[in-house]
Tab-separated table of C-alpha atoms and ligand atoms in Angstrom:
chain	number	residue	atom	x	y	z
A	203	UNK	CA	0.000	0.000	0.000
A	204	UNK	CA	1.406	3.390	-0.927
A	205	UNK	CA	1.920	5.842	1.919
A	206	UNK	CA	-0.690	8.327	0.587
A	207	UNK	CA	-3.434	5.720	0.511
A	208	UNK	CA	-2.376	4.394	3.851
A	209	UNK	CA	-2.707	7.926	5.207
A	210	UNK	CA	-6.167	8.359	3.654
A	211	UNK	CA	-7.587	5.342	5.378
A	212	UNK	CA	-5.838	5.636	8.700
A	213	UNK	CA	-6.596	9.357	8.860
A	214	UNK	CA	-10.319	8.627	8.841
A	215	UNK	CA	-12.150	8.917	12.112
A	216	UNK	CA	-15.317	7.225	13.333
A	217	UNK	CA	-17.378	10.352	12.569
A	218	UNK	CA	-16.539	9.944	8.838
A	219	UNK	CA	-17.827	6.373	8.828
A	220	UNK	CA	-20.765	6.307	11.221
A	221	UNK	CA	-24.517	6.348	10.630
A	222	UNK	CA	-25.638	9.431	12.612
A	223	UNK	CA	-28.059	9.031	15.524
A	224	UNK	CA	-31.018	10.565	13.672
A	225	UNK	CA	-30.849	7.778	11.066
A	226	UNK	CA	-30.487	4.936	13.577
A	227	UNK	CA	-33.529	2.938	14.733
A	228	UNK	CA	-33.509	2.577	18.532
A	229	UNK	CA	-35.733	1.587	21.445
A	230	UNK	CA	-36.095	3.013	24.940
A	231	UNK	CA	-35.366	1.247	28.222
A	232	UNK	CA	-39.016	1.274	29.343
A	233	UNK	CA	-40.498	-0.025	26.085
A	234	UNK	CA	-42.241	-3.420	26.331
A	235	UNK	CA	-40.407	-6.274	24.572
A	236	UNK	CA	-43.283	-6.421	22.116
A	237	UNK	CA	-42.403	-2.942	20.854
A	238	UNK	CA	-38.709	-3.805	20.529
A	239	UNK	CA	-39.547	-6.975	18.587
A	240	UNK	CA	-41.816	-4.984	16.299
A	241	UNK	CA	-39.038	-2.463	15.573
A	242	UNK	CA	-36.556	-5.281	14.894
A	243	UNK	CA	-38.853	-7.294	12.647
A	244	UNK	CA	-40.126	-4.284	10.706
A	245	UNK	CA	-36.646	-2.798	10.190
A	246	UNK	CA	-35.011	-6.135	9.410
A	247	UNK	CA	-32.159	-5.366	11.835
A	248	UNK	CA	-30.847	-8.097	14.101
A	249	UNK	CA	-30.223	-5.668	16.982
A	250	UNK	CA	-30.633	-1.953	17.748
A	251	UNK	CA	-29.277	0.428	20.409
A	252	UNK	CA	-31.194	1.036	23.647
A	253	UNK	CA	-31.333	4.649	24.872
A	254	UNK	CA	-32.711	6.261	28.010
A	255	UNK	CA	-35.082	9.222	28.103
A	256	UNK	CA	-32.167	11.681	27.912
A	257	UNK	CA	-30.791	9.974	24.761
A	258	UNK	CA	-27.892	8.338	26.576
A	259	UNK	CA	-26.700	4.942	25.350
A	260	UNK	CA	-27.600	2.107	27.750
A	261	UNK	CA	-27.134	-1.078	25.721
A	262	UNK	CA	-28.398	-3.031	22.730
A	263	UNK	CA	-31.245	-5.428	22.186
A	264	UNK	CA	-31.704	-8.111	19.525
A	265	UNK	CA	-34.209	-10.756	18.489
A	266	UNK	CA	-32.332	-13.645	20.111
A	267	UNK	CA	-32.055	-11.977	23.504
A	268	UNK	CA	-35.794	-11.162	23.423
A	269	UNK	CA	-36.717	-14.755	22.553
A	270	UNK	CA	-34.450	-15.992	25.362
A	271	UNK	CA	-36.112	-13.535	27.728
A	272	UNK	CA	-39.577	-14.955	27.123
A	273	UNK	CA	-38.468	-18.590	26.998
A	274	UNK	CA	-40.109	-20.625	29.771
A	275	UNK	CA	-39.405	-24.236	30.660
A	276	UNK	CA	-41.366	-25.746	27.805
A	277	UNK	CA	-42.595	-22.902	25.647
A	278	UNK	CA	-42.225	-19.264	24.692
A	279	UNK	CA	-44.359	-17.339	27.189
A	280	UNK	CA	-45.773	-14.881	24.663
A	281	UNK	CA	-47.747	-13.021	27.341
A	282	UNK	CA	-44.372	-11.777	28.686
A	283	UNK	CA	-43.869	-9.723	25.527
A	284	UNK	CA	-46.283	-7.053	26.743
A	285	UNK	CA	-45.256	-7.239	30.417
A	286	UNK	CA	-41.434	-7.376	30.419
A	287	UNK	CA	-39.529	-4.274	29.402
A	288	UNK	CA	-36.400	-3.739	27.321
A	289	UNK	CA	-34.150	-2.923	30.288
A	290	UNK	CA	-34.861	-6.346	31.859
A	291	UNK	CA	-33.270	-8.302	29.020
A	292	UNK	CA	-31.022	-5.890	27.092
A	293	UNK	CA	-27.292	-6.410	26.670
A	294	UNK	CA	-25.330	-3.840	28.687
A	295	UNK	CA	-21.893	-5.356	28.146
A	296	UNK	CA	-21.180	-3.632	24.838
A	297	UNK	CA	-18.180	-1.902	23.281
A	298	UNK	CA	-18.467	1.800	22.535
A	299	UNK	CA	-16.536	4.116	20.225
A	300	UNK	CA	-16.187	7.882	20.231
A	301	UNK	CA	-16.475	10.072	17.124
A	302	UNK	CA	-12.769	10.932	17.356
A	303	UNK	CA	-11.522	7.304	17.344
A	304	UNK	CA	-9.402	6.369	14.330
A	305	UNK	CA	-10.086	3.820	11.584
A	306	UNK	CA	-7.960	1.057	13.096
A	307	UNK	CA	-9.752	1.340	16.452
A	308	UNK	CA	-13.096	1.018	14.643
A	309	UNK	CA	-11.810	-1.920	12.582
A	310	UNK	CA	-10.768	-3.757	15.749
A	311	UNK	CA	-14.106	-3.005	17.429
A	312	UNK	CA	-16.253	-4.485	14.635
A	313	UNK	CA	-14.341	-7.766	14.438
A	314	UNK	CA	-16.702	-9.290	17.001
A	315	UNK	CA	-19.837	-7.208	16.331
A	316	UNK	CA	-21.913	-6.398	13.224
A	317	UNK	CA	-22.197	-2.839	14.571
A	318	UNK	CA	-20.717	-0.790	17.399
A	319	UNK	CA	-22.362	2.210	19.080
A	320	UNK	CA	-20.775	5.651	19.184
A	321	UNK	CA	-21.292	7.934	22.184
A	322	UNK	CA	-19.681	11.076	23.604
A	323	UNK	CA	-17.856	11.312	26.930
A	324	UNK	CA	-21.119	11.945	28.804
A	325	UNK	CA	-22.667	8.871	27.221
A	326	UNK	CA	-24.955	10.724	24.787
A	327	UNK	CA	-25.643	8.594	21.730
A	328	UNK	CA	-23.986	9.803	18.477
A	329	UNK	CA	-24.654	6.908	16.087
A	330	UNK	CA	-23.320	3.519	15.036
A	331	UNK	CA	-20.468	2.149	12.934
A	332	UNK	CA	-21.296	-1.013	11.019
A	333	UNK	CA	-18.903	-3.756	10.017
A	334	UNK	CA	-20.206	-3.220	6.479
A	335	UNK	CA	-19.015	0.444	6.431
A	336	UNK	CA	-15.561	-0.562	7.673
A	337	UNK	CA	-15.192	-3.424	5.176
A	338	UNK	CA	-16.415	-1.183	2.344
A	339	UNK	CA	-13.715	1.393	3.164
A	340	UNK	CA	-11.052	-1.287	3.517
A	341	UNK	CA	-12.067	-2.827	0.193
A	342	UNK	CA	-11.943	0.581	-1.519
A	343	UNK	CA	-8.466	1.321	-0.179
A	344	UNK	CA	-7.043	-2.116	-0.950
A	345	UNK	CA	-8.313	-1.934	-4.535
A	346	UNK	CA	-6.988	1.612	-4.988
A	347	UNK	CA	-3.673	0.450	-3.580
A	348	UNK	CA	-3.524	-2.559	-5.939
A	349	UNK	CA	-4.331	-0.284	-8.898
A	350	UNK	CA	-1.616	2.242	-7.984
A	351	UNK	CA	0.989	-0.511	-7.447
A	352	UNK	CA	0.191	-1.953	-10.880
A	353	UNK	CA	0.391	1.522	-12.444
A	354	UNK	CA	3.734	2.150	-10.722
A	355	UNK	CA	5.088	-1.172	-12.073
A	356	UNK	CA	3.952	-0.358	-15.626
A	357	UNK	CA	5.424	3.165	-15.417
A	358	UNK	CA	8.746	1.751	-14.181
A	359	UNK	CA	8.886	-0.591	-17.213
A	360	UNK	CA	8.265	2.249	-19.718
B	1740	AMP	P1	-25.603	-3.843	7.956
B	1740	AMP	O1	-24.140	-3.713	7.968
B	1740	AMP	O2	-26.306	-2.720	7.244
B	1740	AMP	O3	-26.055	-5.213	7.553
B	1740	AMP	O4	-26.036	-3.667	9.487
B	1740	AMP	C1	-25.568	-4.551	10.470
B	1740	AMP	C2	-26.398	-4.351	11.707
B	1740	AMP	O5	-26.212	-3.011	12.191
B	1740	AMP	C3	-27.917	-4.470	11.503
B	1740	AMP	O6	-28.387	-5.795	11.589
B	1740	AMP	C4	-28.433	-3.664	12.674
B	1740	AMP	O7	-28.344	-4.435	13.867
B	1740	AMP	C5	-27.433	-2.521	12.743
B	1740	AMP	N1	-27.887	-1.373	11.941
B	1740	AMP	C6	-27.469	-1.007	10.697
B	1740	AMP	N2	-28.090	0.119	10.289
B	1740	AMP	C7	-28.927	0.477	11.286
B	1740	AMP	C8	-29.869	1.561	11.474
B	1740	AMP	N3	-30.061	2.503	10.549
B	1740	AMP	N4	-30.582	1.597	12.637
B	1740	AMP	C9	-30.382	0.648	13.598
B	1740	AMP	N5	-29.517	-0.381	13.485
B	1740	AMP	C10	-28.802	-0.489	12.350
């Protein structure tokens, strides 16, 4: 990889790559599980961020964790969907990035997660970075790098 392209990619920060908060589907801590499931099924997302009333990031919730939450001994207790709330089952052990983090930090963070939340120092939600966005950028840079190496080799031969 040439140094210019290397610089381009590694100079990027999370803010350049993230989906901003206003475009991210989310649920609130006090929402019933039924609402969260509806948001997930209708949006097609496997998980979404959970925010509190002041828009601070509190965790994430996904379809699997909801189904586990209503799983009884022998059956899914569907009646729990309208009684139990998001904060009872949500995942609070999540990684978090800040808008100023660099590309390599974001790349490392999405190795184990399809998306990672972005929040400021006070915990206010800024958006998400998806593994797709990181891979897309990586792919772009690797292809550009391959093209410029090939061009350099041809130019050297001339
Ligand atoms: P994608 O890379 O677009 O397949 O997204 C991976 C995951 O990131 C999705 O399954 C969702 O859990 C989450 N995600 C992506 N975009 C959004 C969005 N606009 N709102 C909420 N969650 C999202």
